[in-house]
Amino acid sequence: MPIETQKIFIDGPSGKLEAVLAIPESESKGIAVIAHPHPLHGGTMNNKVVHTVFTTLQSLNFVTVKFNFRGVGESAGIFDHGIGEVDDVIAVTEAIRSQFDQRAKQLPLLLAGFSFGGGIQLLAAAKLNPMFLILVAPSVANLKAPPVSDSVQFALIIQGDQDDIVLPQQVLAWATPKSQPIVLVPGADHFFHGKLLLLRQWIARFFAW
């Protein structure tokens, strides 16, 4: 039975942020916040990679939210070159945490992102201290993203070896100083055409506990 989703609006730094929220029927494993690709290149929360990550994390019993950055869809504001977008992630995360965190314990936080959204989540992780990080073809070079924060206990980075937008060499160069493991998917392009099922399987395997 599909998990019911609901469209919501969250107060952001530049006005309302459009979001879609899914709440598990059983006890939640954590809170997952998912960020989409570059707003100036057609990126929205409806992107198929974002949707795959969203539905997979739903099925794994996370309180799951995807949202449109400022200036995208029905979200207020204008593109802010990655600076304001980090603030958008923080606003969404704090809003969802305030609604779902139990007083007795804080639900584990998962930050996920694709492309531009992956780079943004690396920047946001330094401030939000997530337990989990899932990045698909993260734009580490263009956003000058830092390495995975020491607060992150479990990180999954998935990269296609045929990606001509976020180059595999750039992601590997970013990962090398801290020996960050990368899942390199043979034959996968930037948008994982024909590889979305494999993407779903890798995320499910990551949480096989």
Coordinates of C-alpha atoms in Angstrom, one line a residue:
M1 CA 0.0 0.0 0.0
P2 CA 1.6 3.3 -1.1
I3 CA 2.5 5.7 1.7
E4 CA 0.4 8.9 1.5
T5 CA 2.2 12.1 0.7
Q6 CA 1.1 15.7 1.4
K7 CA 2.1 19.0 -0.1
I8 CA 3.1 21.5 2.5
F9 CA 4.7 25.0 2.7
I10 CA 7.6 25.7 5.1
D11 CA 8.7 29.1 6.2
G12 CA 12.1 29.8 4.7
P13 CA 14.5 32.7 4.8
S14 CA 13.1 34.2 1.6
G15 CA 9.5 33.2 2.1
K16 CA 7.5 30.0 1.7
L17 CA 9.2 26.9 0.4
E18 CA 7.1 24.3 -1.4
A19 CA 7.6 20.7 -0.2
V20 CA 6.2 17.2 -0.3
L21 CA 6.1 15.2 2.9
A22 CA 5.7 11.5 3.5
I23 CA 5.1 10.0 7.0
P24 CA 5.6 6.3 7.6
E25 CA 2.8 4.2 9.1
S26 CA 5.1 2.4 11.5
E27 CA 7.8 3.8 13.8
S28 CA 10.1 6.1 11.9
K29 CA 13.8 5.3 11.4
G30 CA 14.7 9.0 11.1
I31 CA 14.1 12.2 9.2
A32 CA 15.3 12.5 5.5
V33 CA 15.6 15.8 3.7
I34 CA 16.2 15.6 0.0
A35 CA 17.7 18.4 -2.2
H36 CA 17.2 18.7 -6.0
P37 CA 19.5 19.6 -8.9
H38 CA 20.5 23.1 -10.1
P39 CA 17.5 25.5 -10.2
L40 CA 18.8 27.3 -13.3
H41 CA 19.1 24.1 -15.3
G42 CA 15.6 22.8 -14.8
G43 CA 16.2 21.1 -11.4
T44 CA 13.1 20.7 -9.2
M45 CA 11.9 18.3 -6.5
N46 CA 10.1 16.3 -9.2
N47 CA 13.4 15.2 -10.9
K48 CA 13.4 11.5 -11.4
V49 CA 16.5 10.8 -9.4
V50 CA 15.2 12.9 -6.5
H51 CA 11.8 11.0 -6.8
T52 CA 13.7 7.7 -6.7
V53 CA 15.6 8.6 -3.5
F54 CA 12.4 10.0 -2.0
T55 CA 10.2 6.9 -2.6
T56 CA 13.1 4.6 -1.5
L57 CA 13.5 6.3 1.8
Q58 CA 9.7 6.3 2.3
S59 CA 9.7 2.6 1.9
L60 CA 12.5 2.4 4.5
N61 CA 10.3 4.1 7.1
F62 CA 11.9 7.6 7.1
V63 CA 9.8 10.7 7.6
T64 CA 10.8 12.0 4.1
V65 CA 10.6 15.5 2.7
K66 CA 11.7 16.8 -0.7
F67 CA 11.3 20.5 -1.4
N68 CA 11.9 23.2 -4.1
F69 CA 14.7 25.6 -3.4
R70 CA 13.9 29.4 -3.4
G71 CA 12.6 30.6 -6.8
V72 CA 11.6 27.1 -8.0
G73 CA 8.0 26.0 -8.5
E74 CA 5.9 27.6 -5.8
S75 CA 8.8 28.5 -3.6
A76 CA 9.3 32.2 -3.0
G77 CA 12.6 34.1 -3.6
I78 CA 15.3 33.9 -6.3
F79 CA 18.4 31.8 -6.9
D80 CA 21.2 32.6 -4.5
H81 CA 24.2 30.7 -6.0
G82 CA 24.3 28.1 -3.3
I83 CA 24.5 30.4 -0.3
G84 CA 20.8 30.9 0.4
E85 CA 20.0 27.3 -0.7
V86 CA 22.0 26.0 2.3
D87 CA 19.8 28.2 4.4
D88 CA 16.7 26.7 2.7
V89 CA 17.9 23.2 3.7
I90 CA 18.4 24.3 7.3
A91 CA 15.0 25.9 7.4
V92 CA 13.3 22.8 6.1
T93 CA 15.2 20.5 8.4
E94 CA 14.4 22.5 11.5
A95 CA 10.7 22.7 10.6
I96 CA 10.4 19.0 10.1
R97 CA 12.5 18.2 13.2
S98 CA 10.3 20.5 15.3
Q99 CA 7.2 18.6 14.1
F100 CA 8.4 15.0 14.4
D101 CA 11.2 14.8 16.9
Q102 CA 10.1 13.2 20.1
R103 CA 10.9 15.0 23.4
A104 CA 12.6 11.9 24.8
K105 CA 14.9 11.4 21.8
Q106 CA 15.9 13.1 18.6
L107 CA 15.3 11.2 15.4
P108 CA 18.4 10.5 13.3
L109 CA 18.8 13.0 10.5
L110 CA 19.6 12.0 6.9
L111 CA 20.5 14.5 4.3
A112 CA 20.3 13.5 0.7
G113 CA 20.9 15.3 -2.6
F114 CA 21.4 14.9 -6.3
S115 CA 23.9 17.0 -8.3
F116 CA 23.7 20.6 -7.1
G117 CA 21.6 19.4 -4.3
G118 CA 24.4 16.9 -3.2
G119 CA 26.9 19.7 -3.0
I120 CA 24.4 21.8 -1.0
Q121 CA 23.9 19.0 1.4
L122 CA 27.7 18.7 2.0
L123 CA 27.7 22.4 3.0
A124 CA 24.6 22.0 5.1
A125 CA 25.9 18.9 6.9
A126 CA 28.6 21.0 8.7
K127 CA 25.8 22.9 10.4
L128 CA 23.1 20.2 10.8
N129 CA 25.3 17.3 11.9
P130 CA 23.3 14.5 10.2
M131 CA 23.9 10.9 11.0
F132 CA 23.4 9.8 7.4
L133 CA 24.4 11.3 4.1
I134 CA 23.3 10.1 0.7
L135 CA 24.7 11.9 -2.4
V136 CA 24.1 11.1 -6.0
A137 CA 26.6 12.7 -8.5
P138 CA 27.3 15.5 -6.0
S139 CA 28.4 18.8 -7.6
V140 CA 31.5 19.0 -5.4
A141 CA 33.8 21.0 -7.8
N142 CA 31.4 23.8 -8.8
L143 CA 30.2 24.4 -5.2
K144 CA 33.7 23.8 -3.7
A145 CA 32.1 21.4 -1.3
P146 CA 33.9 20.3 1.8
P147 CA 34.7 16.7 2.6
V148 CA 32.1 14.6 4.4
S149 CA 31.6 16.1 7.9
D150 CA 33.0 14.2 10.8
S151 CA 29.5 14.2 12.4
V152 CA 28.3 11.9 9.6
Q153 CA 28.4 8.2 10.7
F154 CA 27.2 6.6 7.5
A155 CA 27.8 8.1 4.0
L156 CA 26.8 6.7 0.7
I157 CA 28.1 8.5 -2.5
I158 CA 26.9 7.1 -5.8
Q159 CA 28.5 8.3 -9.1
G160 CA 28.0 7.2 -12.7
D161 CA 31.2 6.5 -14.6
Q162 CA 29.6 8.0 -17.8
D163 CA 28.6 11.3 -16.2
D164 CA 29.5 14.2 -18.4
I165 CA 28.0 16.9 -16.1
V166 CA 29.5 16.0 -12.7
L167 CA 32.7 14.3 -13.9
P168 CA 33.8 11.1 -12.1
Q169 CA 37.3 12.4 -11.9
Q170 CA 36.2 15.5 -10.0
V171 CA 34.3 13.4 -7.4
L172 CA 37.2 11.0 -7.0
A173 CA 39.6 13.9 -6.6
W174 CA 37.3 15.3 -3.9
A175 CA 37.1 11.9 -2.2
T176 CA 40.8 11.1 -2.2
P177 CA 42.2 13.2 0.7
K178 CA 39.9 11.4 3.2
S179 CA 39.7 8.1 1.3
Q180 CA 35.9 8.6 1.1
P181 CA 34.4 5.4 -0.5
I182 CA 32.4 5.9 -3.7
V183 CA 30.0 3.6 -5.5
L184 CA 31.0 3.9 -9.1
V185 CA 28.2 2.6 -11.4
P186 CA 29.4 1.3 -14.7
G187 CA 27.4 2.7 -17.7
A188 CA 25.5 5.3 -15.6
D189 CA 25.2 8.8 -17.0
H190 CA 24.4 11.9 -14.9
F191 CA 20.6 11.2 -14.7
F192 CA 21.0 7.5 -14.2
H193 CA 18.9 6.7 -17.4
G194 CA 18.1 3.0 -17.2
K195 CA 19.8 2.7 -13.8
L196 CA 17.2 4.0 -11.3
L197 CA 16.4 0.5 -10.1
L198 CA 20.0 0.0 -9.3
L199 CA 20.1 3.3 -7.5
R200 CA 17.1 2.2 -5.4
Q201 CA 18.8 -1.1 -4.6
W202 CA 22.0 0.5 -3.4
I203 CA 20.1 2.8 -1.0
A204 CA 18.1 -0.1 0.3
R205 CA 21.2 -2.2 0.8
F206 CA 22.8 0.7 2.7
F207 CA 20.0 0.5 5.2
A208 CA 19.8 -3.3 5.5
W209 CA 20.0 -3.3 9.3

